[in-house]
PDB file of C-alpha atoms in Angstrom:
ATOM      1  CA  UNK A 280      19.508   2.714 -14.020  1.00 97.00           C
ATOM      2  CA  UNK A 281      21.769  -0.112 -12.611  1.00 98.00           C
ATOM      3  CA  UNK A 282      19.900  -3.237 -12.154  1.00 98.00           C
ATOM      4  CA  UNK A 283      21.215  -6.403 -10.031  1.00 98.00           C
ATOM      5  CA  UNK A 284      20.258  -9.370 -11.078  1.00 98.00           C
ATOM      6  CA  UNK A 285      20.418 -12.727  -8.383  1.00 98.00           C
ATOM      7  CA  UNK A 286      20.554 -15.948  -9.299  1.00 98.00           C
ATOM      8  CA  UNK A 287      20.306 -17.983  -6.290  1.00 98.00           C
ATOM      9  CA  UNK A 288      21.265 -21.851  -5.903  1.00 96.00           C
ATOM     10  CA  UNK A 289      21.515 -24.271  -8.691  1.00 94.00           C
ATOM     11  CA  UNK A 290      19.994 -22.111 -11.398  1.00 96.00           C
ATOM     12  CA  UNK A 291      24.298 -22.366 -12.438  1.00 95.00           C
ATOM     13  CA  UNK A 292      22.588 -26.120 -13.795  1.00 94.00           C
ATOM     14  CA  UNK A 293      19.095 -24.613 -15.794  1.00 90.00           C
ATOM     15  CA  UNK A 294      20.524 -26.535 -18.820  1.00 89.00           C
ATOM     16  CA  UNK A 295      20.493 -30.073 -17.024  1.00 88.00           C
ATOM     17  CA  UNK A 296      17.099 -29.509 -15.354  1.00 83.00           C
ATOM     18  CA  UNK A 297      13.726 -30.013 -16.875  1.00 78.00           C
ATOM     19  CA  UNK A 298      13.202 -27.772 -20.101  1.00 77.00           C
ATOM     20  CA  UNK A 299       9.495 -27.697 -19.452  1.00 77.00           C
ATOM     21  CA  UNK A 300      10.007 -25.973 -16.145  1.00 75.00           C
ATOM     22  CA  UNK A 301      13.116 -24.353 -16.584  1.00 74.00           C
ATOM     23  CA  UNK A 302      13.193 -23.062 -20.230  1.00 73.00           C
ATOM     24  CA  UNK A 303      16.038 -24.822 -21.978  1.00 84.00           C
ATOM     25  CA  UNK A 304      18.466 -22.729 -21.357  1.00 92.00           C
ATOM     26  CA  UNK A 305      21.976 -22.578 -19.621  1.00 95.00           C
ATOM     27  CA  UNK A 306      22.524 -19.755 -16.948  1.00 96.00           C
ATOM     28  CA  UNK A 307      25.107 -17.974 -19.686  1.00 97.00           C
ATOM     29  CA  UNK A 308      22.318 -18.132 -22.415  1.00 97.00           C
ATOM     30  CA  UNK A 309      19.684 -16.524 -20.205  1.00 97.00           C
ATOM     31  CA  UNK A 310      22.286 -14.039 -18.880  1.00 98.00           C
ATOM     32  CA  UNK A 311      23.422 -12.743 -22.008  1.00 98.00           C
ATOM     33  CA  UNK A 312      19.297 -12.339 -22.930  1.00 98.00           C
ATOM     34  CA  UNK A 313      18.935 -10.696 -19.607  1.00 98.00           C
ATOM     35  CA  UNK A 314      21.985  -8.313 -20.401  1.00 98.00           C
ATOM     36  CA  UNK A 315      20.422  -7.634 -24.306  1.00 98.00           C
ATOM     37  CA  UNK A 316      17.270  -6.525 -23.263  1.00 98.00           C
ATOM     38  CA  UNK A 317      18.786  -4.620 -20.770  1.00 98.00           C
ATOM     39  CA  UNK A 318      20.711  -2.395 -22.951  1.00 98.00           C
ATOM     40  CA  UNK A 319      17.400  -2.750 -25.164  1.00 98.00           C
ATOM     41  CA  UNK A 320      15.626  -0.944 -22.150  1.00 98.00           C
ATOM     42  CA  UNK A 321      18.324   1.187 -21.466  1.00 97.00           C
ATOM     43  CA  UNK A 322      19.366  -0.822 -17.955  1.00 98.00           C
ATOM     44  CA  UNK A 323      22.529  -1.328 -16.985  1.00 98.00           C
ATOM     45  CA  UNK A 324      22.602  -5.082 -16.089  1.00 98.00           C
ATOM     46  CA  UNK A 325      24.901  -7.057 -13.942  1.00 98.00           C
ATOM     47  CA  UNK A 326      24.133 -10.806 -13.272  1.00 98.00           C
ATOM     48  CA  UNK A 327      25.606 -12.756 -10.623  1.00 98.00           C
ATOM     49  CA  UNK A 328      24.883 -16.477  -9.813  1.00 98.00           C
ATOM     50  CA  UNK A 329      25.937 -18.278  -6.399  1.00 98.00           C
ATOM     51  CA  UNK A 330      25.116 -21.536  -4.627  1.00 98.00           C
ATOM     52  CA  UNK A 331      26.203 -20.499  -1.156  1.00 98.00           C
ATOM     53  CA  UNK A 332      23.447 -18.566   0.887  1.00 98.00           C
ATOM     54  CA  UNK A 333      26.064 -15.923   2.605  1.00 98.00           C
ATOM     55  CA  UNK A 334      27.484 -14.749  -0.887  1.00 98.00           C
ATOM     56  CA  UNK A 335      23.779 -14.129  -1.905  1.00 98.00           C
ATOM     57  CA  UNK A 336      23.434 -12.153   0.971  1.00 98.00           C
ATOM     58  CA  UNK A 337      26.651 -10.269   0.900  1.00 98.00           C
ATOM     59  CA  UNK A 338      25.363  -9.642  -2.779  1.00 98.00           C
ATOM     60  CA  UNK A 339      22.137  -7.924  -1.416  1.00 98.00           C
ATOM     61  CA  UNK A 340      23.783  -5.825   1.018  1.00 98.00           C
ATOM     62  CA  UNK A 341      26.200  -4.490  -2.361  1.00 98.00           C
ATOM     63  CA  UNK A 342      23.416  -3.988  -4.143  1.00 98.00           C
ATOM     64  CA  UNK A 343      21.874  -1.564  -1.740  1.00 98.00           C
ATOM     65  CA  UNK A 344      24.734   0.846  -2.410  1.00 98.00           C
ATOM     66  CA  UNK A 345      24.819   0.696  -6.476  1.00 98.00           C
ATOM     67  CA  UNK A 346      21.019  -0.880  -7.750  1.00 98.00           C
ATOM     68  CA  UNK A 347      18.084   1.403  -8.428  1.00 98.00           C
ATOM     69  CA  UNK A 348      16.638  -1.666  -9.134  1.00 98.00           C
ATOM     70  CA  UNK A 349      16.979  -5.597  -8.199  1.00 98.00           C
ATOM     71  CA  UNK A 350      15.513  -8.485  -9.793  1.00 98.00           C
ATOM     72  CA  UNK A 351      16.051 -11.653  -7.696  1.00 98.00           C
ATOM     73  CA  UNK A 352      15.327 -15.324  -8.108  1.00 98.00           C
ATOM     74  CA  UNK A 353      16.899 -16.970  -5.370  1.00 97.00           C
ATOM     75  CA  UNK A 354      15.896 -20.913  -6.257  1.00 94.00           C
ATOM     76  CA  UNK A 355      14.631 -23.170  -3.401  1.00 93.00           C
ATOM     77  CA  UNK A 356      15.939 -20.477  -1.061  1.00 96.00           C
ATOM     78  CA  UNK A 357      12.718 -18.555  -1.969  1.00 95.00           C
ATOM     79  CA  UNK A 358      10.499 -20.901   0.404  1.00 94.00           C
ATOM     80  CA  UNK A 359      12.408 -20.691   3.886  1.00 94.00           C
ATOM     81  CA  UNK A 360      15.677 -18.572   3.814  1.00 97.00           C
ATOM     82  CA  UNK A 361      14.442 -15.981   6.476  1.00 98.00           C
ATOM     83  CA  UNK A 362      18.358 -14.919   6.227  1.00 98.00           C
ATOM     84  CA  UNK A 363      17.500 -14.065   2.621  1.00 98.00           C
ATOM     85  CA  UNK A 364      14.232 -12.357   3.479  1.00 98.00           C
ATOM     86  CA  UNK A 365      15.751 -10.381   6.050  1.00 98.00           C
ATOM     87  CA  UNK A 366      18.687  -8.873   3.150  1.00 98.00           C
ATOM     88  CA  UNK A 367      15.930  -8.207   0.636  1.00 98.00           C
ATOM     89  CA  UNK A 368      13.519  -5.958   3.009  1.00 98.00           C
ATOM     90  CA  UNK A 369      16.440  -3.765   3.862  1.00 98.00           C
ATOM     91  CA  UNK A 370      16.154  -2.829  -0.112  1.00 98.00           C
ATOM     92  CA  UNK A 371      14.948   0.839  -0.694  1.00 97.00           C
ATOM     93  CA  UNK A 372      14.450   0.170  -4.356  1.00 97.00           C
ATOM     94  CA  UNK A 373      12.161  -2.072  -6.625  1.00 98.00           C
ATOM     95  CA  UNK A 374      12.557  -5.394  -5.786  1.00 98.00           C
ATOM     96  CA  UNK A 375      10.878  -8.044  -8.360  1.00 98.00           C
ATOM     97  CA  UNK A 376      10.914 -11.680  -7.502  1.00 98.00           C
ATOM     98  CA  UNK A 377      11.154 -14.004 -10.846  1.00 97.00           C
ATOM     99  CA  UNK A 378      10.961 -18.033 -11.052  1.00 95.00           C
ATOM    100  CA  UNK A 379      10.697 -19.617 -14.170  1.00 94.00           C
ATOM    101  CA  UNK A 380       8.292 -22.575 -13.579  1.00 90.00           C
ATOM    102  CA  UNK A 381       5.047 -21.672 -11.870  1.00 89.00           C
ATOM    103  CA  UNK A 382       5.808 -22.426  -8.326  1.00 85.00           C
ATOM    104  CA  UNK A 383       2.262 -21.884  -7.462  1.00 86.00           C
ATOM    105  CA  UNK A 384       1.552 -25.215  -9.321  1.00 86.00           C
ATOM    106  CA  UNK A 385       4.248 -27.272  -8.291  1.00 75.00           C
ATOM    107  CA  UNK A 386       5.467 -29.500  -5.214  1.00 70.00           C
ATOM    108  CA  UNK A 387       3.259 -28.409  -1.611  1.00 76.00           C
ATOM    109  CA  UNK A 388       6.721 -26.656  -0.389  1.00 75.00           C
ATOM    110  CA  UNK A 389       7.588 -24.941  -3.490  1.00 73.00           C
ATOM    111  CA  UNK A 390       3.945 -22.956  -3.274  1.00 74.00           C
ATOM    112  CA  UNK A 391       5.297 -20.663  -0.252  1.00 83.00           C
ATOM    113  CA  UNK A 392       7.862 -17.686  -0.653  1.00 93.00           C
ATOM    114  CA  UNK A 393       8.977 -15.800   2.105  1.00 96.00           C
ATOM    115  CA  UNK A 394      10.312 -13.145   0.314  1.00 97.00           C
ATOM    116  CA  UNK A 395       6.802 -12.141  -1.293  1.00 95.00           C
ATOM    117  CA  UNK A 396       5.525  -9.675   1.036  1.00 96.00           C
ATOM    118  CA  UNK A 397       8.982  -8.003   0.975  1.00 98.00           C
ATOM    119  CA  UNK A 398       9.180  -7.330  -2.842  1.00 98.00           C
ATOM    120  CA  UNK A 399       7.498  -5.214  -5.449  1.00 96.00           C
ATOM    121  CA  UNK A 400       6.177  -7.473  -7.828  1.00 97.00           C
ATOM    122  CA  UNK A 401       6.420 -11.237  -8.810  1.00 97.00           C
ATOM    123  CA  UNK A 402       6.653 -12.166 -12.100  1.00 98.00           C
ATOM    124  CA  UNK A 403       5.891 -16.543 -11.563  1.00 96.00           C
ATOM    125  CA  UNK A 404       5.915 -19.342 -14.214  1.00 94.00           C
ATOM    126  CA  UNK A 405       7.224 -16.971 -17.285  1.00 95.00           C
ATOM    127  CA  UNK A 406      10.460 -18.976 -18.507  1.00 93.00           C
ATOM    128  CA  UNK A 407      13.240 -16.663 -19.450  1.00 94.00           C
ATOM    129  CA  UNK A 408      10.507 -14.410 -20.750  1.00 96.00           C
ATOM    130  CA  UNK A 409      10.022 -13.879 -17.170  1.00 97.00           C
ATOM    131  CA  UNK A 410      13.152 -11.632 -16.675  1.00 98.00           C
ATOM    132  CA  UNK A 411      12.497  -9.790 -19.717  1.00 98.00           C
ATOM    133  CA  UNK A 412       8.969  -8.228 -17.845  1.00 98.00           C
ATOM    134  CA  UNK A 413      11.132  -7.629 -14.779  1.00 98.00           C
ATOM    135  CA  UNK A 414      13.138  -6.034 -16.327  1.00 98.00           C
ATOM    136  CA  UNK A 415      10.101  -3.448 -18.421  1.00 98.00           C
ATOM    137  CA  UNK A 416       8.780  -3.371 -14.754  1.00 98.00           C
ATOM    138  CA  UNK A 417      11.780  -1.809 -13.498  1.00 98.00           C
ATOM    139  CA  UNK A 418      12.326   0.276 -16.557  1.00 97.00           C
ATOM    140  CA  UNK A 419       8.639   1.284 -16.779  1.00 96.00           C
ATOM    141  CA  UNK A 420       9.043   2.412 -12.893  1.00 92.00           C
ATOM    142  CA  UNK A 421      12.365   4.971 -13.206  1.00 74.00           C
ATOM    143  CA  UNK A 422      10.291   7.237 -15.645  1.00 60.00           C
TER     144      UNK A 422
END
């Protein structure tokens, strides 16, 4: 199974933001874990990062043609990019939203996402690790 995986805006800077929240890690270091236990799983992972709303869109729309599966954290577009919401609904595949700090817990606007009625699962507040159980949702799903 193909799997997309998109990063949305500013997770290109997870290695200058808070390690408690974010994990520690740069975007390349938590890609190439992404794309390990991918091929661990037996995924075929491709990871794409962008801070510019239309290319994350144009990116969903792609997907639709080549992912049997999409794992998405799109960063503070998560609580109001209805734009966003409207490319991930169109999905006909599992769609499981990932953040790595607990948004839940956080800032008043950071508690909402408007994509969470439109996915398949959420996986909230995980680190890294987070992707990793995306990804064994996905994988768990196919068979």
């Amino acid at each position: 199974m193909q799997v997309a995986v998109l990063n949305g805006v500013n997770l290109n800077t997870l290695a200058d933001r808070d390690p408690a929240l974010y994990g520690g890690l740069s975007l390349n270091e938590l890609d190439n874990r992404v794309y390990r236990w991918g091929l661990e799983l037996g995924l075929q992972v491709r990871c794409l990062q962008t801070n510019h709303e239309g290319q994350y869109v144009d990116w969903c729309h792609e997907a639709r043609s080549w992912a049997g599966g999409v794992i998405l954290n799109p960063g503070d577009w998560t609580h109001y990019s209805y734009a966003i919401r409207d490319a991930v609904e169109l999905f006909e595949c599992l769609v499981v939203e990932v953040h790595l700090s607990d948004i839940t817990k956080r800032e008043e606007f950071r508690k909402h996402s408007v994509l969470e009625d439109v996915v398949s699962t959420r996986v909230i507040g995980k680190g890294p690790e987070g992707y990793r159980e995306a990804l064994v949702h996905l994988s768990e799903a196919r068979t």
